[in-house]
mmCIF file of C-alpha atoms and ligand atoms in Angstrom:
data_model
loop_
_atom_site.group_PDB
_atom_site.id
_atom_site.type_symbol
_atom_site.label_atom_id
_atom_site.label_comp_id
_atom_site.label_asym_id
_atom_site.label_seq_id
_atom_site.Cartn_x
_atom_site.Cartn_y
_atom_site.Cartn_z
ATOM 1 C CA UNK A 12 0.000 0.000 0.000
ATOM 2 C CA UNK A 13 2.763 2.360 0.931
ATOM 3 C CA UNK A 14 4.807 1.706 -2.101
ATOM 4 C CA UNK A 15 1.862 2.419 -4.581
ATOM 5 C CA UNK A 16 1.291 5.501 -2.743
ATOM 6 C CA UNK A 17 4.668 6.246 -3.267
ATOM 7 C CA UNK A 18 4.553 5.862 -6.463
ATOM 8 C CA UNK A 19 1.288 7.726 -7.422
ATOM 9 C CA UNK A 20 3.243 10.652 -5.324
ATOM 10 C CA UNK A 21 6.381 9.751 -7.762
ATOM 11 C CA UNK A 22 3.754 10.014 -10.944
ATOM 12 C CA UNK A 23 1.904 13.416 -9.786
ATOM 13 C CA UNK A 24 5.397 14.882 -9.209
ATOM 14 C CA UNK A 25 7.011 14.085 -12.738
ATOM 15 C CA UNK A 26 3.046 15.441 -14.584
ATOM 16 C CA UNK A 27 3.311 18.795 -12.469
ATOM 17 C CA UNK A 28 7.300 18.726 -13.965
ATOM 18 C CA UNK A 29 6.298 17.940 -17.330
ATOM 19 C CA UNK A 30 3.740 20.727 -17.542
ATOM 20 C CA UNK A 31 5.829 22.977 -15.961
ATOM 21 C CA UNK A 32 8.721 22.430 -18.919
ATOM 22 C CA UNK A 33 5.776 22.848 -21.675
ATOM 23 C CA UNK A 34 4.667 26.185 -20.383
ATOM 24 C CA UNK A 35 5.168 28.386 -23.457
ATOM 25 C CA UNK A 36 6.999 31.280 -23.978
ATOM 26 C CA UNK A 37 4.506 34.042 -23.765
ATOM 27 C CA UNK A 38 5.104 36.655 -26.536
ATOM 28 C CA UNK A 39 2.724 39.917 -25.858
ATOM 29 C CA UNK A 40 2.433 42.048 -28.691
ATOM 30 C CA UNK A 41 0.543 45.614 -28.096
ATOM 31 C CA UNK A 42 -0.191 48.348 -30.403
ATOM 32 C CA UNK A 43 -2.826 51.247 -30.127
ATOM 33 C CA UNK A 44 -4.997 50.765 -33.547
ATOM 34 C CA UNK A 45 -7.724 48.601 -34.927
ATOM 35 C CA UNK A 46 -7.175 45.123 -36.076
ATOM 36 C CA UNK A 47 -7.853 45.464 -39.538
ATOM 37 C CA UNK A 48 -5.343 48.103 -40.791
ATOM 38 C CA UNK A 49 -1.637 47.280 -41.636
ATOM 39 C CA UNK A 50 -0.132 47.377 -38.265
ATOM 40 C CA UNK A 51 -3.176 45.646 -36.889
ATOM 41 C CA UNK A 52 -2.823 42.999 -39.920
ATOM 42 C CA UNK A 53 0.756 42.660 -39.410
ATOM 43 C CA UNK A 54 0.500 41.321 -35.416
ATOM 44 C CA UNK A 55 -2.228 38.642 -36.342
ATOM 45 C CA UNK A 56 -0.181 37.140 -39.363
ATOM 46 C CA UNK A 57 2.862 37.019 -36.661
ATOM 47 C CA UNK A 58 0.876 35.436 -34.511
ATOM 48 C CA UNK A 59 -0.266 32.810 -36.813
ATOM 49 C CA UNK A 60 2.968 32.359 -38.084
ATOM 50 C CA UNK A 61 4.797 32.156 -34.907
ATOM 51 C CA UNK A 62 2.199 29.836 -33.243
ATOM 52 C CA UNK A 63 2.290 27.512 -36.357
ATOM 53 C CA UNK A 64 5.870 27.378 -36.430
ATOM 54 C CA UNK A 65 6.077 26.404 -32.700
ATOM 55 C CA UNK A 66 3.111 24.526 -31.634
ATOM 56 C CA UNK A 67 2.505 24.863 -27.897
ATOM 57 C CA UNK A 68 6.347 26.248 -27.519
ATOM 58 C CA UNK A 69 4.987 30.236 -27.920
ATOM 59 C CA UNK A 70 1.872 32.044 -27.657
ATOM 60 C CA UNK A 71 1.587 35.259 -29.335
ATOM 61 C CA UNK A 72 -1.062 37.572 -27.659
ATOM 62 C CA UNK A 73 -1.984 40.229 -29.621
ATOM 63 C CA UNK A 74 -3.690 43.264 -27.562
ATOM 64 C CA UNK A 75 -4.711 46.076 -30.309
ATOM 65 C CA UNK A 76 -6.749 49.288 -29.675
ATOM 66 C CA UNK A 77 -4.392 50.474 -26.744
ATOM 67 C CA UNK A 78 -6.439 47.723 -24.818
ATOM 68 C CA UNK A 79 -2.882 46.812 -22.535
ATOM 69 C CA UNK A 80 -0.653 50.119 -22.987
ATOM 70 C CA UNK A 81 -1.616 53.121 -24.666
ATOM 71 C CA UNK A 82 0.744 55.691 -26.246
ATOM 72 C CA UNK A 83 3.145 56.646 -23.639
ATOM 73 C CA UNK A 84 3.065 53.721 -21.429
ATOM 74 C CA UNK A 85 3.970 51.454 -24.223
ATOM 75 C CA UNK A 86 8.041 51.988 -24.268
ATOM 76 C CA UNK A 87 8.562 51.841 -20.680
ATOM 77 C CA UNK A 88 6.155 48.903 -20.043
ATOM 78 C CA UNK A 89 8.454 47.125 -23.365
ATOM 79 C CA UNK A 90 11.961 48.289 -21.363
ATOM 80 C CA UNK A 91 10.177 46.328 -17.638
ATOM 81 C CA UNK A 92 9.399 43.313 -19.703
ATOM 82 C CA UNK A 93 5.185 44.081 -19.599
ATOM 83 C CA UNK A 94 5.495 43.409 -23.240
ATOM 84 C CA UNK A 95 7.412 41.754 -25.787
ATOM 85 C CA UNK A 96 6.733 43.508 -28.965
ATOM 86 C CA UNK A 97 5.548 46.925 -30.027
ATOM 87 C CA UNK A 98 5.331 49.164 -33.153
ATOM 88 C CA UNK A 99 4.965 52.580 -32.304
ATOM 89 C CA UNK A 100 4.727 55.410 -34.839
ATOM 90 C CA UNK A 101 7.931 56.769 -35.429
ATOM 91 C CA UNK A 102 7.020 59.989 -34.509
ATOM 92 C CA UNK A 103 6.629 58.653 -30.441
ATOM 93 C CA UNK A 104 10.541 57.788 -30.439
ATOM 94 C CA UNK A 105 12.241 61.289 -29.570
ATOM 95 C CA UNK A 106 12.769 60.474 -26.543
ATOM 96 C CA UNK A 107 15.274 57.452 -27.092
ATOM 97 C CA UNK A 108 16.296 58.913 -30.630
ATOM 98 C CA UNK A 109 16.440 62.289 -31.989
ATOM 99 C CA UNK A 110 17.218 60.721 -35.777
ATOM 100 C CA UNK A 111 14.048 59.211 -36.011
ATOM 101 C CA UNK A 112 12.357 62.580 -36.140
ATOM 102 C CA UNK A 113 13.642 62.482 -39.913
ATOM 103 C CA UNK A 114 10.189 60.887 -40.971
ATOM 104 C CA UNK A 115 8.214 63.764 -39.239
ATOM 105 C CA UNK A 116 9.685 66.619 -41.216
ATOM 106 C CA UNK A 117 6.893 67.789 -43.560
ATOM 107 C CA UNK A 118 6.538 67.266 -47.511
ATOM 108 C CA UNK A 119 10.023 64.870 -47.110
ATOM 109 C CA UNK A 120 8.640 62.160 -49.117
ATOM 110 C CA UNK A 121 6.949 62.378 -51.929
ATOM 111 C CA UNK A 122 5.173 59.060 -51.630
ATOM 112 C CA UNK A 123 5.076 55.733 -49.397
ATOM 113 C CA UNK A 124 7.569 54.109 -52.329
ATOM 114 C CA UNK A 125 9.918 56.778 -51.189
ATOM 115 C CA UNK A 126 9.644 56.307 -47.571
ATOM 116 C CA UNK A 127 10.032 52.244 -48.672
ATOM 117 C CA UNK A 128 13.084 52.908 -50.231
ATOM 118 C CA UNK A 129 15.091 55.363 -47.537
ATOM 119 C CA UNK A 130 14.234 52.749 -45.392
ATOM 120 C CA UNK A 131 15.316 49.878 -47.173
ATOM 121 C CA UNK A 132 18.807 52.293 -47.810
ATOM 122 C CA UNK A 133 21.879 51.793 -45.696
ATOM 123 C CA UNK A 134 20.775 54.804 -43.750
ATOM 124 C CA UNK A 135 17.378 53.552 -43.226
ATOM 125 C CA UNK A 136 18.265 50.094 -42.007
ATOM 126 C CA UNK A 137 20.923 51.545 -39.536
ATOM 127 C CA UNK A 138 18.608 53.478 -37.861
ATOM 128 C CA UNK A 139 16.821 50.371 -36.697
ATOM 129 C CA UNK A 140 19.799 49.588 -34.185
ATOM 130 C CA UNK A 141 19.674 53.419 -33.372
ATOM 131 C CA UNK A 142 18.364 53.199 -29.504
ATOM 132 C CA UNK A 143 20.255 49.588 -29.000
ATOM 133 C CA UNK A 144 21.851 51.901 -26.083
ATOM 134 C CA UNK A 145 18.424 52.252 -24.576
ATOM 135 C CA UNK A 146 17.319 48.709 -25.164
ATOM 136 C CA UNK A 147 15.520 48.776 -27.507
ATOM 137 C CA UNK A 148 16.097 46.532 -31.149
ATOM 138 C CA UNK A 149 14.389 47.429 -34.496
ATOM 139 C CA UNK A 150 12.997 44.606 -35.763
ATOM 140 C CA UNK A 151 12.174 46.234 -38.932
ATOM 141 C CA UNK A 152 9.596 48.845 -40.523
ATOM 142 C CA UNK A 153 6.284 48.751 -41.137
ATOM 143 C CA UNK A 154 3.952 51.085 -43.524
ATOM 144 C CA UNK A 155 0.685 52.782 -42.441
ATOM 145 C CA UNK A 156 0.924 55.860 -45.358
ATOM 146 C CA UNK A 157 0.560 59.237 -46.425
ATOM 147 C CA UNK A 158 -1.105 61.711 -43.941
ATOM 148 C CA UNK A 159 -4.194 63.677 -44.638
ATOM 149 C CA UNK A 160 -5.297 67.169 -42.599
ATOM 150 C CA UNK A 161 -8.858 66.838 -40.903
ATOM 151 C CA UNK A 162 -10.220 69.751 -39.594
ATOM 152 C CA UNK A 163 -14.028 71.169 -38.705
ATOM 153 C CA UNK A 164 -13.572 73.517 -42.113
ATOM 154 C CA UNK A 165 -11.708 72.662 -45.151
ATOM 155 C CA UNK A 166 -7.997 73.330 -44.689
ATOM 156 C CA UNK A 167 -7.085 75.197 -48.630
ATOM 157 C CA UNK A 168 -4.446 77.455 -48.035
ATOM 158 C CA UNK A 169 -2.219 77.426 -44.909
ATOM 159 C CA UNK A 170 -4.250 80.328 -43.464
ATOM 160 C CA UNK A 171 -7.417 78.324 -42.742
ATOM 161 C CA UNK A 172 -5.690 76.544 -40.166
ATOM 162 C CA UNK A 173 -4.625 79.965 -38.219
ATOM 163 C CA UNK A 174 -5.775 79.555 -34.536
ATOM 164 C CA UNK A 175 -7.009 76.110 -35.036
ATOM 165 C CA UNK A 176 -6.293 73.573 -32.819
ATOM 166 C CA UNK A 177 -4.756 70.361 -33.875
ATOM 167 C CA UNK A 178 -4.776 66.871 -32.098
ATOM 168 C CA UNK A 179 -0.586 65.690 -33.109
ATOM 169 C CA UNK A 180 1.359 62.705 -31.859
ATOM 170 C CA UNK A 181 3.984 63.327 -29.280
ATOM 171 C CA UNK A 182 6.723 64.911 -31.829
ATOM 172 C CA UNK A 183 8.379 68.387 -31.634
ATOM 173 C CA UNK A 184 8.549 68.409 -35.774
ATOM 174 C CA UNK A 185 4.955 67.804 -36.280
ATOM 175 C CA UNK A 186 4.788 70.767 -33.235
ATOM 176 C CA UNK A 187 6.620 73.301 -35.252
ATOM 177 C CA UNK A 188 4.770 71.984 -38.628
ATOM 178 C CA UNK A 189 1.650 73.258 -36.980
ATOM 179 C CA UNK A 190 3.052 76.162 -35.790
ATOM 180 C CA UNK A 191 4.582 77.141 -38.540
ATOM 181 C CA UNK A 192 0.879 78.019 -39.832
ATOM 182 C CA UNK A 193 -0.310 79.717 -36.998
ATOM 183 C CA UNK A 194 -2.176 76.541 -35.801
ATOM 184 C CA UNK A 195 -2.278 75.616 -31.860
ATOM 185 C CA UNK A 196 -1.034 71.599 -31.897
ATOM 186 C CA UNK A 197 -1.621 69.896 -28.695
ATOM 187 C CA UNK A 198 0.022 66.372 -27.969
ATOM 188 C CA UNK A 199 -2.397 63.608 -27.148
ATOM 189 C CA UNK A 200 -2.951 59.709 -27.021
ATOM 190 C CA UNK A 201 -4.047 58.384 -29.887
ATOM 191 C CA UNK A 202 -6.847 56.458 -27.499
ATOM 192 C CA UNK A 203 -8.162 60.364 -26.790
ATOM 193 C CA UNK A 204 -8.395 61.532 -30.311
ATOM 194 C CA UNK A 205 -11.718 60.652 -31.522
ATOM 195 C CA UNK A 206 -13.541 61.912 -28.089
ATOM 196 C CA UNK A 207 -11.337 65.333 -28.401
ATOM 197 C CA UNK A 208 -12.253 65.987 -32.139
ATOM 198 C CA UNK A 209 -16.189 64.944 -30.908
ATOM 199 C CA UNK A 210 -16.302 67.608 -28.188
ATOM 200 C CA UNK A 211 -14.375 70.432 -29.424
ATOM 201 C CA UNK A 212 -11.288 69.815 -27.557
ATOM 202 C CA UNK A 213 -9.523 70.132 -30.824
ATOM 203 C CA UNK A 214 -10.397 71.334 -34.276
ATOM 204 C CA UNK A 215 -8.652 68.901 -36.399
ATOM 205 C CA UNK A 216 -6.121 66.151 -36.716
ATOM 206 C CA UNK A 217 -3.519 64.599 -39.359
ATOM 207 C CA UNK A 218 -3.663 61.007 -39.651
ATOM 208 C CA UNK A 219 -3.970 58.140 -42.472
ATOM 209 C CA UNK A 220 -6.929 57.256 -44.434
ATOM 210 C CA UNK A 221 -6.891 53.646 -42.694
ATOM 211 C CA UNK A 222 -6.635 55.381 -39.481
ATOM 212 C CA UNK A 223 -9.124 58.461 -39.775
ATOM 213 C CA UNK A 224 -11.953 55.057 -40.947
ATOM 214 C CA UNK A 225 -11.428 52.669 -38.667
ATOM 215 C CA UNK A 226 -11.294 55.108 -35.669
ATOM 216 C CA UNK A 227 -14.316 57.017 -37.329
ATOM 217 C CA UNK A 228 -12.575 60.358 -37.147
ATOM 218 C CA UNK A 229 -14.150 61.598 -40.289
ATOM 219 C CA UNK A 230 -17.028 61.288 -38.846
ATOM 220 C CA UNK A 231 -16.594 64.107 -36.366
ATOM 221 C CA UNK A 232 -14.933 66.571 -38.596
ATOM 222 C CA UNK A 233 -16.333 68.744 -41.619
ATOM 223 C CA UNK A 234 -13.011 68.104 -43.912
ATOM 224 C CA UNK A 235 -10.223 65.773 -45.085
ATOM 225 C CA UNK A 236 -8.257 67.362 -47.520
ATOM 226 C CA UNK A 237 -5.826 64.828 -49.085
ATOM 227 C CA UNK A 238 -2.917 66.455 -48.473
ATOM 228 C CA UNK A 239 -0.277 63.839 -48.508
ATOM 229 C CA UNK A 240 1.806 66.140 -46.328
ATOM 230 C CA UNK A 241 3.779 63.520 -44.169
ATOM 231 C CA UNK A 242 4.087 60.160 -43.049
ATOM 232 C CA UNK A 243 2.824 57.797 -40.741
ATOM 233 C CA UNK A 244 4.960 54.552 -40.322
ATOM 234 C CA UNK A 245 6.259 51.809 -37.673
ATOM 235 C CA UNK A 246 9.406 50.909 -35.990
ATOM 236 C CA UNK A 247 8.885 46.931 -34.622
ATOM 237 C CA UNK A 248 10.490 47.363 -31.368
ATOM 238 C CA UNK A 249 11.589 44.541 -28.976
ATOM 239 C CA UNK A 250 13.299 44.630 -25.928
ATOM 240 C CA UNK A 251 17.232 43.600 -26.604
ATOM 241 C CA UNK A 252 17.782 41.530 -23.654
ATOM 242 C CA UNK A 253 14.592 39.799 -23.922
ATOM 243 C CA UNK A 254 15.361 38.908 -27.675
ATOM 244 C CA UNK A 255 18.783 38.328 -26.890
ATOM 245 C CA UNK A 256 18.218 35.564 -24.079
ATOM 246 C CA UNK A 257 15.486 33.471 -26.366
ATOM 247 C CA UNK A 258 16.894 29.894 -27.320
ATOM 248 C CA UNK A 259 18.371 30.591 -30.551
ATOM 249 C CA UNK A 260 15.424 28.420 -32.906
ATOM 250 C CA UNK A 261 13.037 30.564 -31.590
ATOM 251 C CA UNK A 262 14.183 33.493 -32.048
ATOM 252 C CA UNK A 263 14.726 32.488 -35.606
ATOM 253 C CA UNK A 264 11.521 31.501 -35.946
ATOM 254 C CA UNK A 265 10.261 35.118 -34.697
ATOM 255 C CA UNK A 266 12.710 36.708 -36.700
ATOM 256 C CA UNK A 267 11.086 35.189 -40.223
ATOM 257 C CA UNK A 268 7.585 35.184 -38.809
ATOM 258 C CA UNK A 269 8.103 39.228 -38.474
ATOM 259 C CA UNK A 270 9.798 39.679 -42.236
ATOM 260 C CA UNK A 271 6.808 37.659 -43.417
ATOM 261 C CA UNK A 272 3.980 39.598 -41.155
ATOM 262 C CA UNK A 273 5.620 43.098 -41.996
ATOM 263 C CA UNK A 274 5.591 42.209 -45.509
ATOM 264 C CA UNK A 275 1.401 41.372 -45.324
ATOM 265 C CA UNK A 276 0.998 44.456 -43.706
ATOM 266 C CA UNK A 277 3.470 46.557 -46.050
ATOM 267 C CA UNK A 278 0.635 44.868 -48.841
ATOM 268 C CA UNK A 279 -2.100 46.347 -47.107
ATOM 269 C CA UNK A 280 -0.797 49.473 -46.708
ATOM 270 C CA UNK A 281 -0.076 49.747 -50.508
ATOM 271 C CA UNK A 282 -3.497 47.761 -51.739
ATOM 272 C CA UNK A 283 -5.664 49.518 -49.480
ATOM 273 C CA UNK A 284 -5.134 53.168 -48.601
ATOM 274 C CA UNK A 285 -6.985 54.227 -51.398
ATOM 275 C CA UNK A 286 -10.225 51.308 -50.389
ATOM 276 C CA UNK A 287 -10.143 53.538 -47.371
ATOM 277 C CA UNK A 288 -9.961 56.484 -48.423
ATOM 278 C CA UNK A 289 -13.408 55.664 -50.660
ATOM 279 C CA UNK A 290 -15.046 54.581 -47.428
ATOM 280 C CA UNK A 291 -14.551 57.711 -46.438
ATOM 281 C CA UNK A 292 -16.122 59.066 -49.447
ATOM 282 C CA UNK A 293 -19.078 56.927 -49.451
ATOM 283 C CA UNK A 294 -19.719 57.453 -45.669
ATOM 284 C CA UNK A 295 -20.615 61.544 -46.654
ATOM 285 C CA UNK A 296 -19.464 62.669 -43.189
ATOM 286 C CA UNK A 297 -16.811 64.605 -43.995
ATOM 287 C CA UNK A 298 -16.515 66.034 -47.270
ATOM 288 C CA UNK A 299 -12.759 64.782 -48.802
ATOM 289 C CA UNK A 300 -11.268 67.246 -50.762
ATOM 290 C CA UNK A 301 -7.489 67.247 -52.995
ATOM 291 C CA UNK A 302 -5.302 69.969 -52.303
ATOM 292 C CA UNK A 303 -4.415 71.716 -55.905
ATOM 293 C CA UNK A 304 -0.908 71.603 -56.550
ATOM 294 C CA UNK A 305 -0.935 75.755 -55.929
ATOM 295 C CA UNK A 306 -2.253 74.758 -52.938
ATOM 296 C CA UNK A 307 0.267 71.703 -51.669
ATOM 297 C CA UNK A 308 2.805 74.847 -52.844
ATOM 298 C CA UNK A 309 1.652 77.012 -50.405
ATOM 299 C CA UNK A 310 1.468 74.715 -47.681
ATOM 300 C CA UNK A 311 4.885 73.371 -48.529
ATOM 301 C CA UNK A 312 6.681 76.640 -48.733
ATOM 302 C CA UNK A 313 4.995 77.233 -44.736
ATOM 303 C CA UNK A 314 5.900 74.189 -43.967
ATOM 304 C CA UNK A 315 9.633 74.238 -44.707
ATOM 305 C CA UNK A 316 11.443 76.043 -42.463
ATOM 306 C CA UNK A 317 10.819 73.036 -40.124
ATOM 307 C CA UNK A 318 13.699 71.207 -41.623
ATOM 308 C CA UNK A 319 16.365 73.788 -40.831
ATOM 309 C CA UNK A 320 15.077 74.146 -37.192
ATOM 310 C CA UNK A 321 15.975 70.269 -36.555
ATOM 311 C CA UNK A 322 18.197 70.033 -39.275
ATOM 312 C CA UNK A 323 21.055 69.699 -36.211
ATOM 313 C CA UNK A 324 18.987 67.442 -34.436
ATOM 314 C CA UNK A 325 18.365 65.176 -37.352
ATOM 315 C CA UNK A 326 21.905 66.108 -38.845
ATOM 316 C CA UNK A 327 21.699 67.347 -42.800
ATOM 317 C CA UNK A 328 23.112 63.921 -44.259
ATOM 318 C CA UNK A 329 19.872 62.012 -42.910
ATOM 319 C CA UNK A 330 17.291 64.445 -44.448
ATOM 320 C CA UNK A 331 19.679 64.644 -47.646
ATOM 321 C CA UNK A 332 19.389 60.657 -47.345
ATOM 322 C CA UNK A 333 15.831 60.910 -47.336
ATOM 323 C CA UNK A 334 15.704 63.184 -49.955
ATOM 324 C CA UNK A 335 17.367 60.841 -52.168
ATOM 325 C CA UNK A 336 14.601 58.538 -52.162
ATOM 326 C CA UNK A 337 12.411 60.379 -53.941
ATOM 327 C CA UNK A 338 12.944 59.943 -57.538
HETATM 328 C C1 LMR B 429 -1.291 58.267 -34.077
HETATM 329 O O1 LMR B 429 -0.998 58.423 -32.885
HETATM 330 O O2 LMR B 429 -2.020 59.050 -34.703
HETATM 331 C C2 LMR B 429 -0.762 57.076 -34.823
HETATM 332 O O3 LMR B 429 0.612 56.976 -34.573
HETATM 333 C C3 LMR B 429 -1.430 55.815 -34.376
HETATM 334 C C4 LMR B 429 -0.840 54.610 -35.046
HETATM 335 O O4 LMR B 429 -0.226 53.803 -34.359
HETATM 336 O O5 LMR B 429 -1.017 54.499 -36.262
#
């Protein structure tokens, strides 16, 4: 009796040890938009990816709409280990990189093929291991697109946006962009944008076409001119130590799971900006209206002494980098 207690005891012990060496590695992924955009796209297809690639070994948890961190608490909760993987605008980097504010600076690229190629360049890819002394690894880049203005009046000349105030991600550029037309931009979460454009807190906004439908901002705003005045894109960050310390398969695994999920999302930036941007159209909210070229002039020529304030910041062979990429 005692020695088939024993070994029931013996039996329990070695299942609670076996479980224990199956747990899998627990991979959270958090970003702040909807699922079904490019960046949104992008984490599922690593997710399935990863998860077929490693059955039971890693679980990729995928927490969109700021539902775990929001703007802000993101990068410090990636740094304490809160979260595995993030993709943040790269506008929300200053902090850890004052290059990265390259991609803010205003009529820069002339299209997302140009932004695709500076940051497939040898300058492009070696900003990805710019904040390695902070931490943090560039897995790669990821497209959202062009930006469009929004506004409660349609935005034609630089003027109309005088004394308007403008929701703008956390970036000192897109600050003196605003500024530089007499507009009042105030920094906010992009969780807060859609109440603050509904209740007057702001006037207007700059975002992508994907963004401005799936967060319904044109619904709560009298314009989107299609100004194509800037960029949004990602930066796939991961903590270095974290990445670092995984068992070398898996990590290689992750590694070509991410190169295949940007590369769906990259698609669905490129396919379906313009699918958006006629949702917008059909929804007759806001009325969407093209900037002439006269028009893109004038806000150009406002917009430009932005790149010789932070030209030091950014140093003049990045922007002439970027430049380059525009054919
Ligand atoms: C924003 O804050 O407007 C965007 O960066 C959100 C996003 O992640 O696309």
């Amino acid at each position: 009796m005692k020695f088939k207690f024993k070994r029931i005891l013996a039996a329990a012990a070695m299942a609670v040890g076996l479980s224990a060496m199956a747990d899998p590695i627990v991979v959270k992924f958090s970003h702040v938009v909807s699922d079904n955009t490019p960046k949104g796209q992008a984490a599922l297809k690593f997710k399935e990816l990863v998860e077929k690639a490693l059955p039971g070994k890693v679980e990729v948890q995928v927490f969109p709409n700021s539902q775990l961190f929001g703007d802000g608490k993101e990068m410090e909760a990636l740094l304490l280990g809160d979260v595995q993987i993030i993709a943040p605008s790269l506008s929300k980097f200053s902090k850890y990189t004052k290059q990265l504010q390259v991609f803010d600076l205003p009529f820069l690229f002339d299209d997302i093929e140009a932004v695709d190629r500076f940051q497939a360049s040898k300058e492009g890819q070696a900003l990805l291991s710019s904040m390695s002394s902070k931490g943090l690894m560039g897995l790669g880049y990821l497209h959202n697109g062009m930006k469009q203005l929004s506004a409660t009046k349609p935005l034609n000349m630089p003027a109309d946006a005088k004394g308007l105030k403008f929701r703008i991600q956390p970036s000192n550029v897109i600050q003196a962009q605003f500024e530089a037309v007499g507009a009042n931009p105030q920094k906010l979460a992009f969780s807060e944008v859609y109440q603050a454009l509904q209740t007057g807190v702001v006037d207007g906004q700059e975002n992508t076409w994907s963004n401005i439908y799936t967060k319904k901002f044109h619904e709560v705003q009298a314009a989107v001119m299609e100004s194509n005045h800037g960029v949004i894109d990602y930066m796939v960050v991961t903590n270095s130590k974290w990445w670092d310390g995984l068992p070398a398969d898996v990590r290689g695994v992750m590694s070509k799971a991410m190169t295949e999920a940007i590369k769906v999302g990259n698609q669905n930036a490129f396919n379906e900006a313009s699918d958006y941007r006629a949702k917008i159209v059909a929804d007759n909210k806001a009325k969407v209206m093209k900037l002439t070229p006269e028009q893109t002039a004038a806000w150009r020529k406002a917009m430009l002494p932005v790149w010789k304030q932070f030209e030091g910041e950014i140093g003049a062979d990045l922007i002439a980098a970027a430049q380059k990429a525009n054919k």
